[in-house]
Coordinates of C-alpha atoms in Angstrom, one line a residue:
M25 CA 95.6 -41.5 163.1
Q26 CA 98.8 -43.0 161.9
R27 CA 101.2 -42.2 164.8
P28 CA 99.3 -40.3 167.8
R29 CA 101.1 -37.5 170.0
G30 CA 100.9 -37.1 173.1
S31 CA 100.5 -33.1 172.3
G32 CA 97.7 -34.2 169.3
W33 CA 94.6 -35.7 168.8
T34 CA 95.2 -38.9 171.6
P35 CA 92.0 -41.0 171.5
D36 CA 91.6 -39.5 175.3
R37 CA 91.5 -36.3 173.9
Q38 CA 89.2 -36.9 171.3
R39 CA 86.6 -38.4 173.4
K40 CA 86.8 -35.5 176.0
F41 CA 86.8 -33.0 173.1
I42 CA 83.2 -34.8 172.4
E43 CA 81.9 -34.9 175.6
A44 CA 82.8 -31.4 175.7
L45 CA 81.0 -30.5 172.4
A46 CA 77.5 -32.2 173.3
A47 CA 77.9 -30.1 176.6
S48 CA 78.2 -26.5 174.8
A49 CA 77.6 -27.1 171.5
C50 CA 80.4 -24.8 171.1
V51 CA 83.3 -26.4 168.6
T52 CA 85.7 -23.7 170.0
E53 CA 84.9 -23.8 173.6
A54 CA 85.1 -27.8 173.4
A55 CA 88.8 -27.7 171.7
A56 CA 89.8 -25.1 174.2
S57 CA 88.9 -27.5 177.0
V58 CA 91.4 -30.3 175.9
G59 CA 94.0 -27.6 174.8
L60 CA 93.7 -27.7 171.2
S61 CA 92.1 -25.2 168.6
A62 CA 89.1 -25.2 166.8
T63 CA 91.1 -25.5 163.6
A64 CA 92.9 -28.5 164.6
A65 CA 89.7 -29.8 165.5
Y66 CA 88.6 -29.4 162.0
N67 CA 91.6 -30.9 160.2
L68 CA 90.8 -33.8 162.2
R69 CA 87.3 -33.6 161.4
K70 CA 88.3 -33.8 157.4
R71 CA 90.4 -36.6 157.3
P72 CA 89.4 -39.5 155.6
D73 CA 90.4 -41.8 158.1
A74 CA 88.3 -39.5 161.2
H75 CA 84.8 -41.2 160.1
A76 CA 84.2 -42.5 163.6
F77 CA 85.0 -38.9 164.9
R78 CA 83.2 -37.3 162.4
L79 CA 79.8 -39.1 163.6
A80 CA 80.4 -38.5 167.4
W81 CA 80.7 -35.0 166.5
D82 CA 77.3 -34.7 164.5
A83 CA 75.9 -36.7 167.6
A84 CA 77.0 -34.4 170.1
I85 CA 76.0 -31.4 168.0
E86 CA 72.7 -32.9 167.7
F87 CA 72.6 -33.6 171.8
G88 CA 73.5 -29.7 172.0
M89 CA 70.7 -28.8 169.7
R90 CA 68.3 -30.8 172.2
R91 CA 69.4 -28.8 174.8
L92 CA 68.8 -25.4 173.0
V93 CA 65.6 -26.1 172.1
D94 CA 64.6 -27.3 175.9
A95 CA 66.0 -24.0 176.8
A96 CA 64.3 -22.0 174.3
L97 CA 60.9 -23.7 175.1
S98 CA 61.7 -23.1 178.7
R99 CA 61.9 -19.2 178.0
A100 CA 58.6 -19.0 175.7
V101 CA 56.8 -20.9 178.4
H102 CA 58.2 -19.2 181.8
G103 CA 59.0 -16.2 180.6
V104 CA 62.2 -13.9 180.7
A105 CA 63.0 -11.5 183.9
V106 CA 63.4 -7.9 182.7
P107 CA 64.7 -5.6 185.5
I108 CA 63.3 -2.4 185.9
F109 CA 65.1 0.6 186.5
W110 CA 64.2 3.9 188.0
K111 CA 67.2 6.6 188.6
G112 CA 70.0 4.1 187.9
E113 CA 68.5 1.4 190.6
Q114 CA 66.9 -1.7 190.1
V115 CA 63.2 -0.8 191.5
G116 CA 61.7 -4.2 190.3
E117 CA 61.4 -6.6 187.3
R118 CA 58.7 -7.8 185.0
R119 CA 58.1 -11.1 183.2
E120 CA 58.2 -11.1 179.5
Y121 CA 57.1 -14.0 177.2
P122 CA 58.9 -14.0 174.2
E123 CA 55.6 -14.6 171.5
R124 CA 57.8 -14.8 168.3
L125 CA 59.6 -17.5 169.9
A126 CA 56.8 -19.5 171.2
M127 CA 54.9 -18.9 167.3
F128 CA 58.5 -20.5 165.9
L129 CA 58.5 -23.8 168.4
M130 CA 55.0 -24.1 168.2
R131 CA 55.1 -24.2 164.2
A132 CA 58.1 -26.4 164.0
H133 CA 56.7 -28.8 166.3
D134 CA 53.4 -29.2 164.3
P135 CA 53.0 -27.0 161.2
H136 CA 49.9 -28.4 160.0
R137 CA 48.5 -27.3 163.0
F138 CA 50.1 -23.9 163.7
G139 CA 49.9 -22.6 160.3
A140 CA 53.3 -23.3 158.0
A141 CA 51.6 -26.2 156.0
R142 CA 48.7 -23.4 155.0
L143 CA 51.6 -21.3 153.9
G144 CA 53.0 -23.9 151.3
A145 CA 56.2 -24.2 153.3
Q146 CA 58.0 -27.8 153.5
H147 CA 58.5 -28.3 157.3
P148 CA 60.4 -31.6 158.7
A149 CA 58.0 -33.6 160.5
A150 CA 58.2 -32.9 164.4
A151 CA 61.2 -34.0 166.0
P152 CA 60.5 -37.0 168.3
L153 CA 60.2 -36.6 172.0
Y154 CA 62.4 -39.2 173.1
D155 CA 66.3 -38.9 173.8
A156 CA 67.5 -40.1 170.5
P157 CA 70.6 -37.4 170.7
G158 CA 71.6 -38.8 173.9
A159 CA 71.3 -42.4 172.8
Q160 CA 73.3 -41.6 169.4
L161 CA 76.1 -39.7 171.3
A162 CA 76.3 -42.5 173.8
Q163 CA 76.8 -45.1 171.1
A164 CA 79.3 -42.6 169.3
L165 CA 81.6 -42.2 172.2
D166 CA 81.4 -46.5 172.7
D167 CA 82.5 -46.4 168.8
L168 CA 85.1 -44.1 169.3
D169 CA 86.7 -45.9 172.3
E170 CA 86.4 -49.2 169.8
Q171 CA 88.4 -47.3 167.2
A172 CA 91.0 -46.5 169.8
K173 CA 91.6 -49.9 171.4
A174 CA 91.6 -51.5 168.0
G175 CA 94.7 -48.9 166.7
A176 CA 92.8 -48.8 163.3
P177 CA 89.7 -47.2 162.2
A178 CA 86.5 -49.1 163.2
E179 CA 83.3 -49.4 161.4
P180 CA 81.3 -46.0 161.5
P181 CA 79.2 -45.6 164.8
R182 CA 76.0 -47.4 164.6
L183 CA 73.5 -44.3 165.0
T184 CA 69.7 -44.5 165.3
G185 CA 67.1 -42.6 164.0
P186 CA 67.3 -40.2 160.5
A187 CA 70.3 -40.5 159.2
P188 CA 72.2 -37.0 158.4
D189 CA 72.2 -35.1 155.3
E190 CA 74.8 -36.4 153.2
S191 CA 74.3 -33.7 150.5
V192 CA 76.0 -30.9 152.7
P193 CA 79.8 -31.1 152.5
D194 CA 82.2 -30.5 156.0
A195 CA 83.5 -27.7 154.3
A196 CA 82.9 -25.5 151.5
P197 CA 84.7 -25.3 148.4
G198 CA 87.6 -23.2 148.9
D199 CA 87.5 -23.2 152.8
A200 CA 90.6 -25.3 153.0
A201 CA 90.2 -25.4 157.2
G202 CA 86.6 -26.5 156.8
A203 CA 85.9 -23.8 159.6
P204 CA 82.9 -22.5 159.9
P205 CA 82.7 -18.8 158.6
S206 CA 83.7 -16.3 161.0
A207 CA 80.9 -14.2 162.6

């Protein structure tokens, strides 16, 4: 950034935002945690000189997605407690196992073994079981710190693993704010 403002995206705020984004995988929540809006975060992300911030953001989302997959896998394996009510009072609970979730996770993990390949669907290879997103996030945060110390845009963070899909733009044409569609 040309001239950091105390009320804007300081290097410390950027780092705290990325850490909060990795923990929550929610841009609105992460921006609020540093006292700024999601729109301000998207505006910073689309700036040409914010390459390190964009890559750190992507690494944080990848880290958050790994946590989401872990939570979904836990629900598929251990089930979900569903309360049983009688006459307005809870009298017990039963455990439900979301079969469709389990089938989805199995098919995504090994499409050849669990049938998706037989349907002619194109699925990416199963994700590695190591913590690449965590290592990428740590490296991206280090690179963001280096950029802040240098006072100028640093080289892009050195991420390992598959490169993000370069064909997907940050914002859809006509979406000036770069914000995701509202739900």
